[in-house]
mmCIF file of C-alpha atoms (C1' of nucleotides) in Angstrom:
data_model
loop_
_atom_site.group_PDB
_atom_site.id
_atom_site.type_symbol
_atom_site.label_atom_id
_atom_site.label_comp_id
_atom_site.label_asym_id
_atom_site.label_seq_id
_atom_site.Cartn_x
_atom_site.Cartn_y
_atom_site.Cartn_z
ATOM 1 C CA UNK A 1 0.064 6.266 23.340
ATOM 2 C CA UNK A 2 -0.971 9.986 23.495
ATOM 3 C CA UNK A 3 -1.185 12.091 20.869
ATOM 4 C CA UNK A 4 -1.203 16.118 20.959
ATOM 5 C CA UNK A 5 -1.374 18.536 18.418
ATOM 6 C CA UNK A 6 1.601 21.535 18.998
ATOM 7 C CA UNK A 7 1.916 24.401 15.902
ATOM 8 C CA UNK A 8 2.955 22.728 13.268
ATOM 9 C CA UNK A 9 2.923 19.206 14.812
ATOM 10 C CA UNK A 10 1.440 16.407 16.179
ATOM 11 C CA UNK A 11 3.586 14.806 18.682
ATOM 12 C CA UNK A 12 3.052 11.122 19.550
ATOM 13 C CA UNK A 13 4.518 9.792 23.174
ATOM 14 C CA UNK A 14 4.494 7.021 25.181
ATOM 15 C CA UNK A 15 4.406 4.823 22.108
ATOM 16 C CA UNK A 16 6.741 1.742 21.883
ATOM 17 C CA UNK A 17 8.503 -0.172 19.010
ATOM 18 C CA UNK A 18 8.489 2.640 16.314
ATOM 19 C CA UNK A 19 11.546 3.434 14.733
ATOM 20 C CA UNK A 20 10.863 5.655 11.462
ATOM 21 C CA UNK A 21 14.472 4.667 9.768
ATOM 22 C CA UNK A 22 13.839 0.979 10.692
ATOM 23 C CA UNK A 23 10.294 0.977 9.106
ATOM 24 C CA UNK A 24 11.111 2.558 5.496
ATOM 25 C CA UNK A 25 14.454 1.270 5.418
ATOM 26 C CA UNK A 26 13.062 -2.536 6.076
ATOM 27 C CA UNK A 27 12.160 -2.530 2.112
ATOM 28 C CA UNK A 28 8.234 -2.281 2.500
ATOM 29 C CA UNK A 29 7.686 0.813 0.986
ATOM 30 C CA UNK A 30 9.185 2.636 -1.477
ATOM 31 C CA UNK A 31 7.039 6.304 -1.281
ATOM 32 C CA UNK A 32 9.755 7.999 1.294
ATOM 33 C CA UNK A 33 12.666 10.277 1.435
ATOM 34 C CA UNK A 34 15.620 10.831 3.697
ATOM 35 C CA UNK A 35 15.585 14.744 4.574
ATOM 36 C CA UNK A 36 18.943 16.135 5.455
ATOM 37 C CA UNK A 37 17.919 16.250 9.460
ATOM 38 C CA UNK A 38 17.243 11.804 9.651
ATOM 39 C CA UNK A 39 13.264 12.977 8.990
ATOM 40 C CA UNK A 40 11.504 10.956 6.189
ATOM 41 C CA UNK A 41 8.585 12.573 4.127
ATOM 42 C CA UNK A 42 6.130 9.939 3.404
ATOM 43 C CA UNK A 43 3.483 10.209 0.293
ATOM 44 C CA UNK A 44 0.907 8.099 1.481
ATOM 45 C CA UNK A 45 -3.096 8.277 1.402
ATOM 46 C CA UNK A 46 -2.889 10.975 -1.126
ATOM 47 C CA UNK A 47 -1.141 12.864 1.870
ATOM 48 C CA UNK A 48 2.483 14.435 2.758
ATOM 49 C CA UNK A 49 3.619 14.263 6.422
ATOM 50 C CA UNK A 50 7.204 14.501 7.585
ATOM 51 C CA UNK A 51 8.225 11.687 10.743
ATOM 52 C CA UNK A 52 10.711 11.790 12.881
ATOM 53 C CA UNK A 53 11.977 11.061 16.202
ATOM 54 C CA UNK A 54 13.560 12.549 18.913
ATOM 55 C CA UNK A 55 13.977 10.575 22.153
ATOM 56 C CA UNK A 56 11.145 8.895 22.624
ATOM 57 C CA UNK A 57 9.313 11.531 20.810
ATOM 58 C CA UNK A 58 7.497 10.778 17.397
ATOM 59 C CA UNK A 59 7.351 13.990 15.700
ATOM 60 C CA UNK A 60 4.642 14.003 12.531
ATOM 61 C CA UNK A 61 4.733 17.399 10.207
ATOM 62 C CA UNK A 62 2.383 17.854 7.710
ATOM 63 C CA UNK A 63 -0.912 16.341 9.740
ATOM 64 C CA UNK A 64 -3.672 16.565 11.948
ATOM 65 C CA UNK A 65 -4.778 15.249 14.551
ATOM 66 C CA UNK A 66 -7.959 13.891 12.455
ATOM 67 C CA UNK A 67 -5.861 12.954 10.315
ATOM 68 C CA UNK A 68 -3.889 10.718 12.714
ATOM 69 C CA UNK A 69 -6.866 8.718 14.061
ATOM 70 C CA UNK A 70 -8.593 8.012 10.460
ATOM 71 C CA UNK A 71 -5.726 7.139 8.575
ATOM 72 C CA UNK A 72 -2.490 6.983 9.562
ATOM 73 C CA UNK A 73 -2.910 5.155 13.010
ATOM 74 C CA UNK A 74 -4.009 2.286 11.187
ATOM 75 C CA UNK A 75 -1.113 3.207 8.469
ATOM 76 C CA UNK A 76 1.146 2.820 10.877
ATOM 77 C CA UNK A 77 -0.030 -0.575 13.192
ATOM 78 C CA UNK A 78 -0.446 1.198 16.260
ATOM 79 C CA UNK A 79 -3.154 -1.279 17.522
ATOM 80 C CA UNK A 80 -0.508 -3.863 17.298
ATOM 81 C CA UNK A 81 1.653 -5.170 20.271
ATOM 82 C CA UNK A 82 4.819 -5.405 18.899
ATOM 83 C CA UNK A 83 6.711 -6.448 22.141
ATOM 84 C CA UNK A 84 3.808 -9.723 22.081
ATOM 85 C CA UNK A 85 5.339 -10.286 18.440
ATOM 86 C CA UNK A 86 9.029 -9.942 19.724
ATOM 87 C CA UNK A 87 8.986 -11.704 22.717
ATOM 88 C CA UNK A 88 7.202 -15.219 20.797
ATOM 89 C CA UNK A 89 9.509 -14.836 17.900
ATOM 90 C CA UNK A 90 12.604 -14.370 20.391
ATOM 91 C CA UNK A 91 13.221 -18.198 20.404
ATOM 92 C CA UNK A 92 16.492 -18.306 18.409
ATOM 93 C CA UNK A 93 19.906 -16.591 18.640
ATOM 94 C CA UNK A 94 19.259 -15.588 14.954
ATOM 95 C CA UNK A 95 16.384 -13.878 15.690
ATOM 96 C CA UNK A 96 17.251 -12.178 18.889
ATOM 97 C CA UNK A 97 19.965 -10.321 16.924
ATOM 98 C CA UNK A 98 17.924 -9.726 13.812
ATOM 99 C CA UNK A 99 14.820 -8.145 16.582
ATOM 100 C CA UNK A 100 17.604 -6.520 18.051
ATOM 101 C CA UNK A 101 18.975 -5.428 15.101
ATOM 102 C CA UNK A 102 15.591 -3.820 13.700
ATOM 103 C CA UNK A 103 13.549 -2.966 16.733
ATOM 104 C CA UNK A 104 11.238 -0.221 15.846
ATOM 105 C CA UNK A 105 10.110 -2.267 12.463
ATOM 106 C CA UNK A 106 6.247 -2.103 12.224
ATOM 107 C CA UNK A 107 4.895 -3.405 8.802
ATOM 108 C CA UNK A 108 2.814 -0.734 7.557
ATOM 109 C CA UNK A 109 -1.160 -1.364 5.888
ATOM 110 C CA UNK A 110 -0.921 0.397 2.315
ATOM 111 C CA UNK A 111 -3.418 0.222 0.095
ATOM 112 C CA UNK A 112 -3.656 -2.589 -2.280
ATOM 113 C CA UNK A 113 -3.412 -1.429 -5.336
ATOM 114 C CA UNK A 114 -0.091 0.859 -4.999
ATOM 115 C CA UNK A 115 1.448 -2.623 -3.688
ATOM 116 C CA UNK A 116 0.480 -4.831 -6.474
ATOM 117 C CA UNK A 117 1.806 -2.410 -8.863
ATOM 118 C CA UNK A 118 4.980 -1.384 -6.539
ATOM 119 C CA UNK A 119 5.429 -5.149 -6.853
ATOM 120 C CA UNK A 120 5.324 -5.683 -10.067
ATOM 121 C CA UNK A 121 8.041 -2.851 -10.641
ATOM 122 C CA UNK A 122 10.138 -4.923 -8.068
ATOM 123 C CA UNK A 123 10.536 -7.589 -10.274
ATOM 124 C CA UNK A 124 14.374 -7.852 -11.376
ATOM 125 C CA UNK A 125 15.059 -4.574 -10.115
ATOM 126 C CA UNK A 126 17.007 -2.232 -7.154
ATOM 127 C CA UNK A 127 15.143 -1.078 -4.399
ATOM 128 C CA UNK A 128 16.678 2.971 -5.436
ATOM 129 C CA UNK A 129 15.205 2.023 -9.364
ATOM 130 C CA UNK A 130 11.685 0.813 -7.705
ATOM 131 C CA UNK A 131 11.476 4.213 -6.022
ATOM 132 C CA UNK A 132 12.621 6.352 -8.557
ATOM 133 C CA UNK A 133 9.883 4.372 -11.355
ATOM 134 C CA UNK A 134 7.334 4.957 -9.081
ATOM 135 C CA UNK A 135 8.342 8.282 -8.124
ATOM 136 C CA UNK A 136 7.746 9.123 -11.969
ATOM 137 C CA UNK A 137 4.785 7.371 -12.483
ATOM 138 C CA UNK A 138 3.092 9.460 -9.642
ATOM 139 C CA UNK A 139 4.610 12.738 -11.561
ATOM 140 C CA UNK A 140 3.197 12.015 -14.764
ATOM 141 C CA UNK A 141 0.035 9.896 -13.794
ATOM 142 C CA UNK A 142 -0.880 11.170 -10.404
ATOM 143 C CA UNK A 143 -2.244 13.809 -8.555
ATOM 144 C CA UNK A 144 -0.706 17.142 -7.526
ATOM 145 C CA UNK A 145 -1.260 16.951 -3.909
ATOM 146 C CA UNK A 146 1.017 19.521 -2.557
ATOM 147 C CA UNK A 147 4.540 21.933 -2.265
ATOM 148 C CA UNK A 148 6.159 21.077 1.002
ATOM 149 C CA UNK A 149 9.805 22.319 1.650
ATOM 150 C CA UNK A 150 10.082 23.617 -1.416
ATOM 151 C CA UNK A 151 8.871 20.597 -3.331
ATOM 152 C CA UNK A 152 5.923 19.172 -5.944
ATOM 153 C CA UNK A 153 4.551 15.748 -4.404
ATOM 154 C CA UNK A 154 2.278 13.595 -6.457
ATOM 155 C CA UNK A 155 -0.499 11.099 -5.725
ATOM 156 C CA UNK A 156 0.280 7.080 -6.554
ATOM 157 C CA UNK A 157 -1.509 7.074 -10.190
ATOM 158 C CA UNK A 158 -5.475 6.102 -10.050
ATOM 159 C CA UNK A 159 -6.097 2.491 -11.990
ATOM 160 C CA UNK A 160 -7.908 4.375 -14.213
ATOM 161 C CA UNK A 161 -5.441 6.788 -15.456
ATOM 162 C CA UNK A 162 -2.727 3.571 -15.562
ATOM 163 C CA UNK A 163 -5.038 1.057 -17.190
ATOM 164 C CA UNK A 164 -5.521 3.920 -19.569
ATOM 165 C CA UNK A 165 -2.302 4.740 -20.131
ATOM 166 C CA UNK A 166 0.105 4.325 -23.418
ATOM 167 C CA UNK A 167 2.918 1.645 -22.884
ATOM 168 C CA UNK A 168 5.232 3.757 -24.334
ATOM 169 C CA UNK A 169 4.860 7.061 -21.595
ATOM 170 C CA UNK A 170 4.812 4.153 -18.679
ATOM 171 C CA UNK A 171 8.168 2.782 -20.225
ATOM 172 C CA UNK A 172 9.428 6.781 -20.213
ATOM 173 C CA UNK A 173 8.946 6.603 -16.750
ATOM 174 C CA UNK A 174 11.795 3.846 -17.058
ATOM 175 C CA UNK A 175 9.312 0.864 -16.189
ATOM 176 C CA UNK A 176 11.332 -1.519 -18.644
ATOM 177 C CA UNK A 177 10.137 -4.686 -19.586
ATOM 178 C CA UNK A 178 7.428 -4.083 -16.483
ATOM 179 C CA UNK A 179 5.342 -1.376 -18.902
ATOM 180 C CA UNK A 180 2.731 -3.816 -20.326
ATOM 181 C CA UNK A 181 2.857 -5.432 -16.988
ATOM 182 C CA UNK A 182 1.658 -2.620 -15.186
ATOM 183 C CA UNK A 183 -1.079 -1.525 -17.389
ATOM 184 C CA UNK A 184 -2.221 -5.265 -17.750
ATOM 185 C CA UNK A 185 -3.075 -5.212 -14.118
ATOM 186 C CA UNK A 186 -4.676 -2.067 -13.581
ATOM 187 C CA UNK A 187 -6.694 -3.180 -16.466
ATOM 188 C CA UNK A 188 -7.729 -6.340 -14.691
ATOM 189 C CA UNK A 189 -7.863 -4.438 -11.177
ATOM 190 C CA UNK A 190 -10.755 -2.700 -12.851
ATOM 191 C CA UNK A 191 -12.579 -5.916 -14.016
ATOM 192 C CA UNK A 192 -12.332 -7.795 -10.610
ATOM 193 C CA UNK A 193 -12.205 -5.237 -8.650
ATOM 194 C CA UNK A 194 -15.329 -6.917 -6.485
ATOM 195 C CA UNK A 195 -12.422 -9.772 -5.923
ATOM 196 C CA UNK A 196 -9.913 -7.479 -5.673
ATOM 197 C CA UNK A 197 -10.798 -5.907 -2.477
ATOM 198 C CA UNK A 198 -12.185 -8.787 -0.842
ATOM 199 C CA UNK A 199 -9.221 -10.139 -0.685
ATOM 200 C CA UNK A 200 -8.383 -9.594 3.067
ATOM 201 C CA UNK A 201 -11.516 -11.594 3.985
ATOM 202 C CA UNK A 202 -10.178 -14.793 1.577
ATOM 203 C CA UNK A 203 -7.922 -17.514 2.965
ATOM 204 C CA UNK A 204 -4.222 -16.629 2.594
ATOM 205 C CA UNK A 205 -4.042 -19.912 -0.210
ATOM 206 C CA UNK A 206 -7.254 -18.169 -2.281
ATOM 207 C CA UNK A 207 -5.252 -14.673 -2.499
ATOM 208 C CA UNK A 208 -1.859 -16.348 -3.486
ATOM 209 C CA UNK A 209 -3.956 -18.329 -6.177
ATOM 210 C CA UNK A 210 -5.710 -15.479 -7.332
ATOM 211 C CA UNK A 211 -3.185 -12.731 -7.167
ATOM 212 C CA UNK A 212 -0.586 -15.083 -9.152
ATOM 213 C CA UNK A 213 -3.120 -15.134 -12.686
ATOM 214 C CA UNK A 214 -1.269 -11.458 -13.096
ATOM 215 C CA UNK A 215 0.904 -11.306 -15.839
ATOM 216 C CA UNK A 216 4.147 -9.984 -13.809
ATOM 217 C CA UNK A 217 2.977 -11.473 -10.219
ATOM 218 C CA UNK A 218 4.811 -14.766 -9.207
ATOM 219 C CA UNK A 219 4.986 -16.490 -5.749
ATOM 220 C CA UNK A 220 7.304 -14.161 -4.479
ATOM 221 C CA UNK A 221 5.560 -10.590 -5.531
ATOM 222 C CA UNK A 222 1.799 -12.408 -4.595
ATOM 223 C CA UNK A 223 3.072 -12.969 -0.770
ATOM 224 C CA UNK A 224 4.593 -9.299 -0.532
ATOM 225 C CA UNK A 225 1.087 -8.088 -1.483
ATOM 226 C CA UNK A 226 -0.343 -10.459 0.919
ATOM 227 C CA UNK A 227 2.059 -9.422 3.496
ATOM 228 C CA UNK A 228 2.091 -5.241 3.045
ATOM 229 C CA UNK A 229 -1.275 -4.712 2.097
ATOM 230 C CA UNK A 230 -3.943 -7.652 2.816
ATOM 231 C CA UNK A 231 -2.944 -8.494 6.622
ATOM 232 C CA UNK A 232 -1.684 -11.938 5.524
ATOM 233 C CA UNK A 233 1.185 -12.588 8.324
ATOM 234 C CA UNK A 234 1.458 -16.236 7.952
ATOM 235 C CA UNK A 235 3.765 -15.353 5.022
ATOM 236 C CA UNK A 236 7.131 -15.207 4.372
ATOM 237 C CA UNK A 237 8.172 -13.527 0.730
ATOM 238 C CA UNK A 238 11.536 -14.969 -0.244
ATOM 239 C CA UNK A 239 13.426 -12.874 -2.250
ATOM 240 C CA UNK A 240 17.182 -12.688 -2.827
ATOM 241 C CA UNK A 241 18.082 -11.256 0.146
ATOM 242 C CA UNK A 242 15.967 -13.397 2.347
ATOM 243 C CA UNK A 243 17.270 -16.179 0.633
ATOM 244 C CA UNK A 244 20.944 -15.451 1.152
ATOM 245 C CA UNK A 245 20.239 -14.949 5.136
ATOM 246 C CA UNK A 246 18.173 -18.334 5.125
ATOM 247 C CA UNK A 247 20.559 -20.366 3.466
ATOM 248 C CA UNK A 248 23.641 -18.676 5.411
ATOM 249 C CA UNK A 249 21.956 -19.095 8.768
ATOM 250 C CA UNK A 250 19.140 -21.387 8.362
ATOM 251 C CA UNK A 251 18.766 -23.931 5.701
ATOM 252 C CA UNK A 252 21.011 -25.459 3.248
ATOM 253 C CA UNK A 253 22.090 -23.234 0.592
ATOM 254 C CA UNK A 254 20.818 -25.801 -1.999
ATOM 255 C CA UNK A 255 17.506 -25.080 -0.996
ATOM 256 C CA UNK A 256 15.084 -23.629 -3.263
ATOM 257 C CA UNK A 257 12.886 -20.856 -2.303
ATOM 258 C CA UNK A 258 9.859 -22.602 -1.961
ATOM 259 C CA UNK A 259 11.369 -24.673 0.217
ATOM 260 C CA UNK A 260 12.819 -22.016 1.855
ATOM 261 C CA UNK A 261 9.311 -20.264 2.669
ATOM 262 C CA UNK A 262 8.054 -23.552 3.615
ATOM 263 C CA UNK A 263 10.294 -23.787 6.299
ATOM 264 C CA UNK A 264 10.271 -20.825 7.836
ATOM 265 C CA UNK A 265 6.506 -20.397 7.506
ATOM 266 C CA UNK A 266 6.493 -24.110 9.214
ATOM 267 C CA UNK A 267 8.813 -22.226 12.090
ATOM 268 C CA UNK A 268 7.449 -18.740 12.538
ATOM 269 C CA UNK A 269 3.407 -19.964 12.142
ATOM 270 C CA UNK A 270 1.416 -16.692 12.008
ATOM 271 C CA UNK A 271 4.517 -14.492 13.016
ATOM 272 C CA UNK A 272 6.274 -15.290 9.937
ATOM 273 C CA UNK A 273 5.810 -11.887 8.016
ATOM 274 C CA UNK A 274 7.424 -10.103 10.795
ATOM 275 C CA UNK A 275 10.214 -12.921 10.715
ATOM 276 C CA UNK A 276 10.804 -11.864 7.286
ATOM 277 C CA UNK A 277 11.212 -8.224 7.734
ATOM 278 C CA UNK A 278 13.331 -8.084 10.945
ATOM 279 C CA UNK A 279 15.871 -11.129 8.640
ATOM 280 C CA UNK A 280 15.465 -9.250 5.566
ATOM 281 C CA UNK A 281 16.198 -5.676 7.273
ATOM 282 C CA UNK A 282 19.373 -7.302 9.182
ATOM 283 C CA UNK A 283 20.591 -9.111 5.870
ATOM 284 C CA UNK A 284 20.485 -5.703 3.901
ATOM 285 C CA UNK A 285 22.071 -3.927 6.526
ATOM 286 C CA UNK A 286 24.932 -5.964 7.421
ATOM 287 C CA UNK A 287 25.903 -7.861 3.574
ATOM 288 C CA UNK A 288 25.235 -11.162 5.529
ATOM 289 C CA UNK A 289 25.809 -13.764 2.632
ATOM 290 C CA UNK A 290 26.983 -11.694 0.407
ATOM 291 C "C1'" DT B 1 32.837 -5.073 -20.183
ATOM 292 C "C1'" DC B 2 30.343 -7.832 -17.229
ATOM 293 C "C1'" DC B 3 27.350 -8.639 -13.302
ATOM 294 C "C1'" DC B 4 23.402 -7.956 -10.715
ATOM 295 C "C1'" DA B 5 18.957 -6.206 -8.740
ATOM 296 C "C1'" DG B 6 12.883 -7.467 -3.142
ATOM 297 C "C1'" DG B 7 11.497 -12.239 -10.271
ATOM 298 C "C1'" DT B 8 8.578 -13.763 -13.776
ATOM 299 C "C1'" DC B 9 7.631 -15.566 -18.250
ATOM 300 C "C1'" DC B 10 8.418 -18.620 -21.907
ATOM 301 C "C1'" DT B 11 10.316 -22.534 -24.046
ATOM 302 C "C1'" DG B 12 11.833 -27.163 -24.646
ATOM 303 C "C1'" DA B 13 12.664 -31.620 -22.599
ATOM 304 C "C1'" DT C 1 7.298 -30.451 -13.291
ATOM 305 C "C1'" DC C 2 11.837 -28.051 -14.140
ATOM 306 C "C1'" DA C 3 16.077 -25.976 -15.706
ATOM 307 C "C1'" DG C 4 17.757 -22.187 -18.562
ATOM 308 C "C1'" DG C 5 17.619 -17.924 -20.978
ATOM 309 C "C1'" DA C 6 15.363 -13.374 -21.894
ATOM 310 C "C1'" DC C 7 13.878 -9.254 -20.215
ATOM 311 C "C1'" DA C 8 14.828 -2.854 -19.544
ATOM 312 C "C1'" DT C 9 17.490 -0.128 -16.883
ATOM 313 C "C1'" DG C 10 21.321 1.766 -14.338
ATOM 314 C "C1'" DG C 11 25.041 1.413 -10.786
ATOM 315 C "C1'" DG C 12 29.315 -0.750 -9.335
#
DNA sequence: TCCCAGGTCCTGA
DNA sequence: TCAGGACATGGG
């Protein structure tokens, strides 16, 4: 990989397996827009850059090259070998296509605390609502960070400010039944937060078991916390679409999803997180059981 | 109008 | 343990 810094750019070559659409389209995170020219602005970090690609060109806006090398080169998994991951997961013709299919996916590291709140807004809900809740949220409990192409980008909310917070202006920012939910947790954030962010050095079973005493955090929401934010990869969230894929290409469709996690987390050992997100990316994408 | 969404909680057997 | 309904909101 090699980085330089041009103008108004930093432009990153010779870097494999990164394909912006693929990796905040693949339902990880939910802080990114579509601009009219493919480019997606990202609020991440308390930052705003703008990614794109052209050839084999990553094109960041909005950054540094400091920047780059403190936070977003771990943001974005460069240190990983994704080809490593492809190549040992390649072992089925289900796979293959699905790897095909999303090639460029890298699962991002986000900070802990946006995902276990994200999550809990993902509960019963469309991936369009989760972005436009949080996308509130940030406007009315966040940070003004910036004005970039003409428009106002917010901070994800502090816990303080959301364990703090009325139920009744977090349900204005159309949280739903998810209000109490979401101030419940920051509240407890605050009071284990010595647990809280230890969690990446706990066993994968100690973080499921601890994450799941949140009101509003089930199996499903605890292993896409584990997964996106705590470097957990033995994991493999099942969640409606994943389910649909699994049981149309996999398992039986009478199976449940623990079952269904079971088994794949039996079949894709330490790889499985990146299973998940290449199956759930090609299920989304294509309808498949629908 | 009804159904469903990156589910979880609560209740009753 | 386990099925079944409730839950806010908005799009199809």
């Amino acid at each position: 990989m090699k980085v330089q810094e041009k103008s108004d750019r930093l432009i990153i070559s010779e870097q494999s397996d990164f394909e912006p659409k693929h990796i905040f389209e693949c339902g990880q995170a939910f802080r990114w827009e579509k601009e009219l020219d493919n480019s997606y602005t990202i609020v991440a970090n308390k930052r705003v850059i703008n990614v794109s690609k052209l050839n084999d060109e990553i094109i960041i806006k909005n950054s540094n090259k400091e920047d780059f090398n403190e936070i977003w080169k771990d943001y974005f998994d460069i240190d990983t070998d994704y080809s490593q991951i492809k190549s040992k997961l390649n072992n089925d013709d289900i796979m293959k296509k699905a790897i095909e299919f999303g090639t460029g996916i890298r699962i991002l590291n986000q900070q802990e605390y946006e995902m276990i709140i994200s999550f809990i807004i993902s509960a019963n809900n469309r991936i369009p609502m989760i972005k436009k809740v949080i996308s509130n949220l940030s406007k009315k409990f966040g940070d003004f960070i910036q004005e970039y192409n003409s428009k106002k980008y917010y901070s994800f909310p502090s816990i303080e400010r959301l364990a703090n917070a009325d139920v009744e202006k977090v349900a204005e920012c159309k949280a739903g039944f998810r209000s109490e939910r979401i101030i419940l947790a920051s509240q407890k954030i605050i009071q284990d937060k010595d647990i809280v962010y230890n969690l990446k050095s706990k066993t994968y079973d100690e973080g499921l078991e601890y994450l799941k005493t949140y009101k509003g955090i089930g199996d499903k929401v605890a292993n896409c916390i584990l997964l996106f934010s705590m470097k957990q990869f033995a994991t493999f969230p099942v969640d409606v679409w994943v389910r649909r894929v699994m049981q149309t290409l996999y398992v039986p469709n009478t199976a449940k999803d623990l079952e269904i996690r079971k088994f794949a987390e039996n079949k894709f050992k330490d790889l499985s997180g990146y299973a998940q997100q290449y199956l759930f990316f090609y299920a989304r994408e294509n309808d498949i059981g629908k």
